[in-house]
Coordinates of C-alpha atoms and ligand atoms in Angstrom, one line a residue:
X51 CA 7.0 19.0 9.8
X52 CA 6.2 20.8 6.7
X53 CA 6.1 19.1 3.7
X54 CA 9.0 20.4 1.3
X55 CA 7.6 22.4 -1.6
X56 CA 10.4 20.7 -3.5
X57 CA 8.4 17.3 -3.4
X58 CA 6.5 19.1 -6.1
X59 CA 8.1 18.0 -9.3
X60 CA 7.9 20.9 -11.6
X61 CA 9.7 23.4 -9.1
X62 CA 12.2 20.9 -7.6
X63 CA 15.2 21.4 -9.7
X64 CA 14.9 25.2 -9.8
X65 CA 14.3 25.4 -6.1
X66 CA 17.2 23.3 -5.1
X67 CA 19.6 24.8 -7.6
X68 CA 18.6 28.5 -6.1
X69 CA 19.1 27.0 -2.6
X70 CA 22.5 25.2 -3.5
X71 CA 23.9 28.8 -5.3
X72 CA 22.6 30.4 -1.9
X73 CA 25.0 28.2 0.5
X74 CA 27.6 28.9 -1.7
X75 CA 27.2 32.8 -2.0
X76 CA 26.9 32.9 1.4
X77 CA 29.7 30.7 2.3
X78 CA 32.1 32.8 -0.1
X79 CA 31.0 35.8 1.7
X80 CA 30.9 35.2 5.5
X81 CA 33.1 32.0 5.5
X82 CA 32.0 28.1 6.3
X83 CA 31.3 28.5 10.0
X84 CA 28.6 31.4 9.4
X85 CA 27.0 29.5 6.1
X86 CA 26.1 26.7 8.1
X87 CA 23.5 28.9 10.0
X88 CA 21.5 28.4 6.8
X89 CA 18.4 26.3 7.6
X90 CA 18.7 22.9 6.3
X91 CA 16.3 21.5 3.6
X92 CA 12.9 20.2 5.3
X93 CA 13.2 16.1 5.8
X94 CA 11.3 14.4 2.9
X95 CA 8.2 12.4 3.8
X96 CA 8.8 9.1 4.2
X97 CA 6.9 6.0 5.7
X98 CA 7.8 4.5 8.2
X99 CA 10.0 7.1 9.3
X100 CA 13.9 6.2 8.9
X101 CA 15.7 5.8 12.3
X102 CA 17.6 9.0 11.2
X103 CA 17.6 11.0 8.2
X104 CA 19.2 14.0 7.4
X105 CA 18.2 16.4 4.4
X106 CA 21.2 18.5 2.7
X107 CA 21.4 20.9 0.0
X108 CA 21.0 19.6 -3.5
X109 CA 19.5 16.6 -5.2
X110 CA 20.3 13.8 -7.5
X111 CA 18.6 13.9 -10.9
X112 CA 17.6 11.1 -12.8
X113 CA 18.3 11.1 -16.5
X114 CA 18.3 8.6 -19.6
X115 CA 22.5 8.1 -18.7
X116 CA 21.3 7.0 -15.0
X117 CA 22.8 3.4 -14.4
X118 CA 22.7 0.8 -11.4
X119 CA 25.7 -0.2 -10.6
X120 CA 26.4 -3.9 -8.4
X121 CA 29.0 -3.2 -6.0
X122 CA 29.5 -7.0 -5.9
X123 CA 27.9 -10.1 -6.8
X124 CA 26.9 -11.1 -3.3
X125 CA 23.4 -12.7 -3.3
X126 CA 20.4 -10.1 -3.1
X127 CA 22.4 -7.2 -4.9
X128 CA 21.2 -7.6 -8.2
X129 CA 18.1 -8.7 -6.9
X130 CA 17.2 -5.3 -5.1
X131 CA 18.9 -3.7 -8.2
X132 CA 16.5 -5.5 -10.6
X133 CA 13.4 -4.3 -8.2
X134 CA 14.8 -1.0 -8.4
X135 CA 15.1 -1.0 -12.0
X136 CA 11.5 -2.2 -12.4
X137 CA 10.4 0.6 -10.4
X138 CA 12.2 3.3 -12.6
X139 CA 11.7 2.0 -15.9
X140 CA 8.0 2.0 -16.9
X141 CA 7.5 5.6 -15.5
X142 CA 10.6 7.3 -16.5
X143 CA 10.7 5.7 -19.8
X144 CA 14.8 5.4 -19.3
X145 CA 16.6 2.2 -20.0
X146 CA 18.3 2.2 -16.4
X147 CA 20.9 -0.8 -17.2
X148 CA 22.0 -2.9 -14.1
X149 CA 25.7 -3.4 -14.2
X150 CA 28.9 -4.7 -12.4
X151 CA 30.5 -1.5 -10.9
X152 CA 33.9 -2.8 -11.7
X153 CA 35.8 0.4 -12.5
X154 CA 33.1 2.5 -13.9
X155 CA 32.5 5.8 -12.4
X156 CA 30.2 6.4 -10.0
X157 CA 28.7 9.6 -11.2
X158 CA 25.1 9.4 -12.8
X159 CA 24.7 6.3 -11.0
X160 CA 22.9 4.2 -8.2
X161 CA 25.3 1.9 -6.4
X162 CA 24.0 -0.9 -4.2
X163 CA 27.0 -2.6 -1.8
X164 CA 26.8 -5.4 0.5
X165 CA 28.7 -3.7 3.4
X166 CA 30.1 -5.2 6.5
X167 CA 29.5 -3.5 9.9
X168 CA 27.2 -4.4 12.7
X169 CA 25.8 -1.0 12.8
X170 CA 24.0 -1.3 9.6
X171 CA 21.6 -4.0 11.7
X172 CA 20.4 -7.3 10.1
X173 CA 17.8 -5.6 8.1
X174 CA 19.2 -1.9 8.2
X175 CA 21.0 0.3 5.5
X176 CA 22.5 3.5 4.6
X177 CA 21.3 5.7 1.8
X178 CA 23.4 8.5 1.1
X179 CA 21.9 10.8 -1.8
X180 CA 24.3 13.7 -3.4
X181 CA 24.0 15.5 -6.4
X182 CA 26.0 13.1 -8.5
X183 CA 25.4 9.6 -7.1
X184 CA 23.1 7.6 -4.9
X185 CA 25.0 4.9 -2.3
X186 CA 23.0 2.6 -0.9
X187 CA 24.7 0.1 1.5
X188 CA 23.3 -2.9 3.8
X189 CA 24.4 -5.8 5.2
X190 CA 21.8 -8.2 3.8
X191 CA 19.3 -8.5 0.9
X192 CA 16.8 -7.3 3.1
X193 CA 18.4 -4.2 4.1
X194 CA 19.1 -3.1 0.2
X195 CA 15.4 -4.0 -0.5
X196 CA 14.3 -1.8 2.2
X197 CA 16.8 0.9 1.2
X198 CA 15.1 0.8 -2.5
X199 CA 11.9 1.2 -0.9
X200 CA 13.0 4.5 0.8
X201 CA 14.4 5.9 -2.3
X202 CA 11.3 5.1 -4.0
X203 CA 9.6 7.0 -1.7
X204 CA 11.9 9.8 -2.2
X205 CA 11.0 10.1 -5.4
X206 CA 8.0 12.0 -7.2
X207 CA 4.7 10.2 -7.0
X208 CA 4.6 9.6 -10.8
X209 CA 7.5 6.9 -10.5
X210 CA 4.8 4.8 -9.5
X211 CA 3.1 5.0 -12.9
X212 CA 3.4 2.0 -15.4
X213 CA 3.5 4.3 -18.3
X214 CA 5.9 7.0 -19.3
X215 CA 5.9 10.3 -17.2
X216 CA 7.7 13.7 -18.0
X217 CA 9.5 14.0 -14.9
X218 CA 11.8 15.4 -13.8
X219 CA 13.0 12.6 -11.5
X220 CA 14.8 14.2 -8.7
X221 CA 15.8 13.0 -5.4
X222 CA 16.4 15.2 -2.4
X223 CA 20.1 14.9 -1.1
X224 CA 19.6 13.2 2.3
X225 CA 21.7 10.8 4.4
X226 CA 19.6 8.2 5.9
X227 CA 20.8 5.5 8.2
X228 CA 18.1 3.1 9.3
X229 CA 16.9 0.0 10.9
X230 CA 13.5 -1.4 12.2
X231 CA 12.7 -1.6 15.9
X232 CA 11.0 -4.8 15.5
X233 CA 11.7 -7.9 14.0
X234 CA 8.1 -8.9 13.1
X235 CA 6.0 -6.0 11.1
X236 CA 3.0 -7.7 10.3
X237 CA -0.4 -8.3 8.1
X238 CA -2.9 -10.6 8.2
X239 CA -5.6 -11.4 5.9
X240 CA -8.3 -13.5 6.0
X241 CA -8.9 -15.7 2.6
X242 CA -11.4 -18.1 4.3
X243 CA -14.4 -15.9 5.0
X244 CA -13.9 -14.4 1.4
X245 CA -11.6 -15.7 -1.1
X246 CA -8.8 -13.7 -2.6
X247 CA -7.4 -14.7 -5.9
X248 CA -3.4 -15.1 -6.2
X249 CA -3.5 -11.9 -8.1
X250 CA -5.3 -10.1 -5.3
X251 CA -3.1 -11.5 -2.6
X252 CA 0.0 -10.3 -5.0
X253 CA -1.3 -6.8 -5.0
X254 CA -1.3 -6.8 -1.1
X255 CA 2.0 -7.5 -1.0
X256 CA 3.2 -5.3 -3.4
X257 CA 1.4 -2.4 -1.4
X258 CA 2.6 -4.1 2.0
X259 CA 6.5 -4.2 0.8
X260 CA 6.6 -0.7 0.1
X261 CA 6.1 0.0 4.1
X262 CA 8.7 -2.5 4.8
X263 CA 6.2 -5.0 6.3
X264 CA 7.8 -8.3 6.1
X265 CA 5.3 -10.6 7.4
X266 CA 2.2 -12.0 5.8
X267 CA -0.1 -14.1 8.1
X268 CA -2.7 -16.0 6.1
X269 CA -6.0 -17.1 7.6
X270 CA -6.4 -20.2 5.4
X271 CA -9.3 -22.1 6.7
X272 CA -12.4 -20.9 8.6
X273 CA -16.2 -22.3 9.2
X274 CA -17.0 -20.9 5.7
X275 CA -13.9 -22.1 3.6
X276 CA -10.8 -24.0 3.3
X277 CA -8.6 -22.7 1.0
X278 CA -5.3 -24.6 0.6
X279 CA -5.1 -28.1 -1.1
X280 CA -4.1 -30.8 1.1
X281 CA -3.2 -34.0 -1.1
X282 CA -4.5 -36.5 1.3
X283 CA -7.6 -34.8 2.2
X284 CA -9.0 -33.4 -1.3
X285 CA -12.6 -32.9 -0.2
X286 CA -11.2 -29.8 2.2
X287 CA -10.8 -27.6 -1.1
X288 CA -13.5 -29.3 -3.6
X289 CA -16.2 -29.1 -1.3
X290 CA -15.0 -27.2 1.6
X291 CA -13.6 -24.6 -0.5
X292 CA -16.3 -24.4 -2.4
X293 CA -18.1 -21.3 -1.2
X294 CA -17.7 -18.4 1.1
X295 CA -19.5 -15.5 3.5
X296 CA -22.8 -14.7 1.6
X297 CA -22.6 -18.0 -0.4
X298 CA -20.3 -16.9 -3.5
X299 CA -18.3 -19.5 -5.5
X300 CA -15.2 -19.2 -2.6
X301 CA -12.2 -21.1 -4.3
X302 CA -8.6 -22.3 -3.0
X303 CA -5.3 -22.3 -3.8
X304 CA -3.4 -25.2 -5.4
X305 CA -0.2 -26.3 -3.9
X306 CA 1.6 -24.7 -7.2
X307 CA -0.4 -21.4 -6.6
X308 CA 0.4 -21.2 -3.2
X309 CA 4.2 -21.6 -4.1
X310 CA 4.0 -18.9 -6.4
X311 CA 2.4 -16.7 -3.6
X312 CA 5.0 -17.8 -1.3
X313 CA 8.1 -17.2 -4.0
X314 CA 6.3 -13.4 -4.7
X315 CA 6.4 -12.6 -1.1
X316 CA 10.0 -13.9 -0.6
X317 CA 11.3 -11.9 -3.5
X318 CA 9.5 -8.9 -1.4
X319 CA 11.3 -10.1 1.7
X320 CA 7.8 -11.3 3.5
X321 CA 7.8 -14.3 5.2
X322 CA 4.3 -15.9 4.7
X323 CA 2.7 -17.6 8.2
X324 CA -0.1 -20.0 7.1
X325 CA -2.8 -20.3 9.7
X326 CA -5.4 -23.1 9.8
X327 CA -7.7 -22.3 12.5
X328 CA -8.3 -25.2 15.2
X329 CA -10.0 -26.8 16.7
X330 CA -13.0 -24.4 16.6
X331 CA -13.5 -22.2 13.0
X332 CA -13.8 -25.9 11.6
X333 CA -16.9 -26.2 9.8
X334 CA -15.5 -26.1 6.5
X335 CA -13.4 -29.2 7.4
X336 CA -16.3 -31.1 9.1
X337 CA -18.7 -30.4 6.4
X338 CA -16.3 -32.3 4.3
X339 CA -15.2 -35.2 6.1
X340 CA -18.1 -36.9 8.1
X341 CA -15.5 -38.7 10.2
X342 CA -14.2 -35.5 11.5
X343 CA -17.4 -35.1 13.6
X344 CA -18.0 -36.9 17.0
X345 CA -21.3 -38.1 15.9
X346 CA -20.1 -39.0 12.6
X347 CA -22.5 -36.9 10.7
X348 CA -21.3 -33.8 8.3
X349 CA -22.9 -30.5 8.7
X350 CA -23.8 -28.0 6.0
X351 CA -21.6 -25.5 4.6
X352 CA -21.7 -22.3 6.5
X353 CA -22.0 -19.2 4.8
X354 CA -22.7 -16.8 7.4
X355 CA -20.7 -14.5 10.1
X356 CA -21.4 -16.5 13.4
X357 CA -18.2 -17.8 15.3
X358 CA -17.7 -20.2 18.0
X359 CA -19.9 -23.0 17.1
X360 CA -17.7 -25.7 15.4
X361 CA -15.1 -28.0 16.7
X362 CA -13.1 -30.9 15.7
X363 CA -13.6 -33.9 17.8
X364 CA -11.1 -34.2 20.9
X365 CA -11.7 -37.6 21.5
X366 CA -11.0 -39.3 18.2
X367 CA -7.9 -40.7 16.7
X368 CA -8.9 -39.8 13.1
X369 CA -8.6 -35.9 14.5
X370 CA -5.0 -36.1 15.0
X371 CA -4.2 -38.0 11.9
X372 CA -5.9 -35.2 10.3
X373 CA -4.1 -32.4 12.1
X374 CA -0.7 -34.5 11.5
X375 CA -1.3 -34.6 7.7
X376 CA -2.4 -31.0 7.4
X377 CA 0.6 -29.8 9.4
X378 CA 2.9 -32.1 7.4
X379 CA 2.0 -30.9 4.3
X380 CA 1.8 -27.1 5.2
X381 CA 5.1 -27.2 7.0
X382 CA 6.7 -29.2 3.8
X383 CA 5.1 -25.7 1.7
X384 CA 6.3 -23.1 4.4
X385 CA 10.0 -21.7 4.4
X386 CA 9.3 -19.8 7.6
X387 CA 9.5 -21.5 10.9
X388 CA 5.9 -20.7 12.1
X389 CA 2.6 -22.9 11.7
X390 CA -0.1 -20.8 12.9
X391 CA -3.0 -23.0 14.2
X392 CA -5.5 -20.7 15.8
X393 CA -6.9 -21.8 18.6
X394 CA -9.4 -18.8 19.2
X395 CA -12.7 -18.7 20.2
X396 CA -13.4 -22.4 20.6
X397 CA -16.6 -21.9 22.3
X398 CA -18.0 -25.3 21.5
X399 CA -14.7 -27.2 22.9
X400 CA -14.7 -27.8 26.6
X401 CA -11.8 -26.0 28.2
X402 CA -10.2 -29.5 29.2
X403 CA -10.6 -30.9 25.7
X404 CA -9.1 -27.5 24.5
X405 CA -6.2 -28.2 26.6
X406 CA -5.7 -31.7 25.4
X407 CA -6.1 -30.5 21.7
X408 CA -3.6 -27.6 21.9
X409 CA -1.2 -29.8 23.8
X410 CA -0.9 -32.6 20.9
X411 CA -1.0 -30.0 18.1
X412 CA 1.9 -28.3 19.6
X413 CA 3.8 -31.6 19.5
X414 CA 2.4 -32.4 15.9
X415 CA 4.1 -29.0 14.8
X416 CA 7.3 -29.6 16.3
X417 CA 7.6 -33.0 15.4
X418 CA 7.3 -31.4 11.6
X419 CA 10.3 -29.1 12.6
X420 CA 8.1 -25.7 13.3
X421 CA 7.2 -23.4 15.9
X422 CA 3.5 -23.6 16.9
X423 CA 2.0 -20.0 16.9
X424 CA -1.6 -19.4 17.9
X425 CA -4.2 -16.8 19.1
X426 CA -3.3 -15.8 22.8
X427 CA -6.0 -18.4 24.2
X428 CA -3.5 -20.9 23.4
X429 CA -1.5 -19.7 26.4
X430 CA -4.5 -22.0 28.6
X431 CA -2.7 -24.9 27.4
X432 CA 0.6 -26.3 28.4
X433 CA 2.4 -24.4 25.5
X434 CA 6.5 -24.0 25.5
X435 CA 8.3 -21.0 25.4
X436 CA 9.1 -21.4 21.8
X437 CA 5.4 -21.2 20.6
X438 CA 4.3 -17.6 19.8
X439 CA 1.1 -16.1 21.3
X440 CA -0.9 -13.5 19.3
X441 CA -2.5 -10.8 21.4
X442 CA -6.0 -9.6 20.3
X443 CA -7.9 -9.0 23.1
X444 CA -7.3 -10.3 26.6
X445 CA -4.2 -8.8 28.4
X446 CA -4.1 -11.5 31.2
X447 CA -3.6 -13.9 28.4
X448 CA -0.9 -12.0 27.1
X449 CA 0.8 -11.7 30.8
X450 CA 0.2 -15.6 31.0
X451 CA 2.6 -15.6 27.6
X452 CA 5.2 -13.5 29.1
X453 CA 5.0 -15.8 32.3
X454 CA 5.7 -18.9 30.1
X455 CA 8.3 -17.4 28.3
X456 CA 6.6 -17.1 25.1
X457 CA 7.3 -14.3 22.7
X458 CA 3.8 -12.2 21.4
X459 CA 2.9 -10.7 18.1
X460 CA 0.7 -7.5 19.2
X461 CA -2.8 -7.6 17.3
X462 CA -4.9 -5.6 19.9
X463 CA -8.3 -5.3 18.3
X464 CA -9.3 -1.8 19.1
X465 CA -5.9 -0.8 17.3
X466 CA -4.9 -3.1 14.8
X467 CA -8.4 -4.6 13.6
X468 CA -8.5 -3.1 10.2
X469 CA -11.9 -4.6 9.6
X470 CA -13.2 -2.1 12.1
X471 CA -15.1 0.5 10.5
X472 CA -13.5 4.0 10.6
X473 CA -16.6 5.6 11.9
X474 CA -20.4 4.9 11.7
X475 CA -20.5 6.1 8.1
X476 CA -18.1 3.4 6.5
X477 CA -19.8 1.2 4.3
X478 CA -17.6 -1.7 5.1
X479 CA -16.4 -3.4 8.0
X480 CA -17.2 -4.3 11.5
X481 CA -17.5 -2.5 14.9
X482 CA -17.7 -5.0 17.7
X483 CA -14.4 -3.5 18.7
X484 CA -15.3 0.1 18.2
X485 CA -14.4 2.5 15.2
X486 CA -11.0 2.8 14.5
X487 CA -9.8 6.1 13.0
X488 CA -6.3 6.7 11.1
X489 CA -5.6 8.3 14.3
X490 CA -6.4 5.2 16.7
X491 CA -4.9 2.8 14.6
X492 CA -1.6 5.0 15.2
X493 CA -1.8 6.2 18.3
X494 CA -0.6 3.6 20.6
X495 CA 2.8 1.8 21.5
X496 CA 3.0 -2.1 21.1
X497 CA 5.5 -2.0 24.0
X498 CA 3.2 -0.1 26.4
X499 CA 0.1 -1.2 25.4
X500 CA -0.8 -4.0 27.9
X501 CA 0.6 -3.6 31.5
X502 CA 3.2 -6.7 32.1
X503 CA 3.9 -7.4 28.6
X504 CA 7.5 -5.6 27.9
X505 CA 9.3 -4.9 24.8
X506 CA 11.6 -7.6 25.0
X507 CA 8.7 -10.3 24.8
X508 CA 7.3 -8.2 21.6
X509 CA 8.4 -9.9 18.0
X510 CA 6.3 -6.7 16.9
X511 CA 2.7 -5.7 15.7
X512 CA 0.4 -7.1 13.1
X513 CA -2.4 -5.7 11.6
X514 CA -5.0 -8.4 11.1
X515 CA -7.8 -8.0 8.1
X516 CA -10.8 -10.5 8.5
X517 CA -13.1 -10.3 5.5
X518 CA -16.6 -11.1 6.6
X519 CA -17.7 -7.7 4.9
X520 CA -14.7 -7.5 2.3
X521 CA -15.1 -9.6 -1.3
X522 CA -12.3 -8.4 -3.2
X523 CA -9.0 -6.5 -3.3
X524 CA -10.6 -2.9 -3.7
X525 CA -12.5 -3.6 -0.3
X526 CA -9.4 -4.8 1.5
X527 CA -7.4 -1.5 0.2
X528 CA -10.1 0.6 1.2
X529 CA -10.1 -0.7 4.9
X530 CA -6.3 -1.2 5.0
X531 CA -5.2 2.3 3.4
X532 CA -4.4 4.6 5.1
X533 CA -4.2 3.0 8.5
X534 CA -1.8 -0.5 7.4
X535 CA 1.1 2.2 6.7
X536 CA 0.6 3.3 10.3
X537 CA 0.8 0.2 11.7
X538 CA 3.8 -0.9 9.5
X539 CA 5.2 2.5 11.1
X540 CA 4.7 1.5 14.7
X541 CA 6.7 -2.0 13.9
X542 CA 9.7 -0.1 12.0
X543 CA 10.4 3.3 13.4
X544 CA 11.7 4.1 16.7
X545 CA 9.1 5.5 19.4
X546 CA 10.8 8.6 20.3
X547 CA 9.3 11.7 19.1
X548 CA 6.3 10.4 17.3
X549 CA 3.3 12.2 17.1
X550 CA 0.2 11.9 15.1
X551 CA 0.4 15.7 14.0
X552 CA 3.8 15.2 12.4
X553 CA 2.5 11.4 11.0
X554 CA -0.8 13.0 9.4
X555 CA 1.5 15.4 7.3
X556 CA 3.7 12.3 5.9
X557 CA 0.8 10.0 5.4
X558 CA -1.1 13.2 3.4
X559 CA 1.8 12.8 1.0
X560 CA 1.4 9.4 0.4
X561 CA -2.0 10.2 -1.6
X562 CA -0.9 11.1 -4.8
X563 CA 1.5 7.8 -4.9
X564 CA -1.7 5.9 -4.2
X565 CA -3.8 7.8 -6.8
X566 CA -1.1 7.1 -9.3
X567 CA -1.3 3.1 -8.2
X568 CA -5.1 3.4 -8.5
X569 CA -5.3 2.5 -4.9
X570 CA -8.9 2.3 -3.6
X571 CA -7.7 4.5 -0.4
X572 CA -10.3 5.7 2.2
X573 CA -9.6 10.0 1.9
X574 CA -10.6 10.2 6.0
X575 CA -11.0 13.8 6.4
X576 CA -8.7 13.8 9.6
X577 CA -5.5 13.5 7.1
X578 CA -4.2 16.3 5.1
X579 CA -4.0 14.8 1.8
X580 CA -1.8 16.2 -0.9
X581 CA -3.2 16.8 -4.7
Ligands
LIG385 C1 -12.6 -11.8 15.8 S1 -9.9 -12.1 16.7 C2 -12.0 -13.1 15.4 C3 -12.5 -13.7 14.1 C4 -13.0 -12.6 13.5 C5 -12.9 -11.2 13.6 C6 -14.0 -10.4 13.1 C7 -10.0 -13.6 16.5 C8 -9.0 -14.2 16.8 N1 -11.2 -13.8 16.2 O1 -12.9 -14.9 13.6 O2 -13.1 -12.6 12.1 O3 -13.1 -10.9 15.1 O4 -13.3 -8.9 13.5

């Protein structure tokens, strides 16, 4: 696919007026049947690729008079309109009022509507951009929000600026009909190995939301740190959260801060899935409370990067009181249905003990009204079909999940572990699963990745970002961009017709947008970046 020259803001109006005039002229001379032979305009570059997008001649131009009209007072319409206005106002400098549609004329307006119609899908939307108006329809607030993200990418990159830019602010005329392939389009952030502040996580949420990601899995506890306040066990955070890999000061979220994060994610239609990794990866908890250790002796805090050396004490009653308290408090903070209890790499827990522990953990999670989620190793226990397995390495464990009737989230390390280096020269990241180029991360399909794991068992893909080597949000951005949008596309867009050759063009078109947003992305030489 070629990138339309009309994307370059300066030439846009002239280009398309000329094209519009040519269509009128040709139709007048030859009649409508012949005029339709005029090649259609190229499709604009949107990630994730919409299920269907047809470019048509013409464009919509934002002006100081542009308004956003609310088709109804249905819940979510105003929120989506406000989200759009907040994108448009700073860069255009236009007032962009949001008002009830009532009997107002539709010209010069962007109208948002909740519409019936199962063809729109639960999260789908229709976006019709024509010279006088933009009409966005969806069945749900989420659908409208996703339509806003598409409209945003149809505008010039400078729309992302937080200061007034010259424009012009044109949107190519298109008809988009879109809905996601998978219900789960996830990203995971490890805030345990290094701690990331509320503002840093919000920034990641902002960037994820642009690509229609709808799950943020937070890895909240590991050997190196415990990051979420639990009232009954205060030392988990005051002591267990006091450091991180490398010995830095660490940190943790108070309940109020965590609630703020959940709320922010919800505004961006992102569900937070909290993970407390157990029974391994628990040194921070074991260091905080000696009674959780079989020998009653607390180990020192740990700031290295080894895995697999710690375990909760499976035979002690207090272990299950601890798990119950943690899960109860976590469940109370979690609007979504899932509590992720890790379960990976429990190399210091004998297998029989591991099974005993996961069985009991599952009972505790369901007693608090939630579903257990865990890394695929949990399939070795008596897990129920309502628990969710996260595939990362072992295809046979993924198949066991299918045999048990469980659903899976697909995070194969070789493809989705975006903490892997791009290549040997990448200054950050690990390489145990190999190097993962931008193409590698894109060039696979969740439904055909593991033999015996069919599409109907798959909730969707998720890209974990482990943070052993990542100290701040700049590091996170460097590893996630440009690979994360590719995983988001695998989660959202239809598989038919997918090709790296085509995708790399659309990816290259994101560069100017990330420049405006000061995203610290890796300018991989395999991508044809636009300036
Ligand atoms: C494996 S995969 C881990 C993490 C590490 C990561 C580093 C999995 C479930 N566990 O503990 O942080 O590799 O890439």
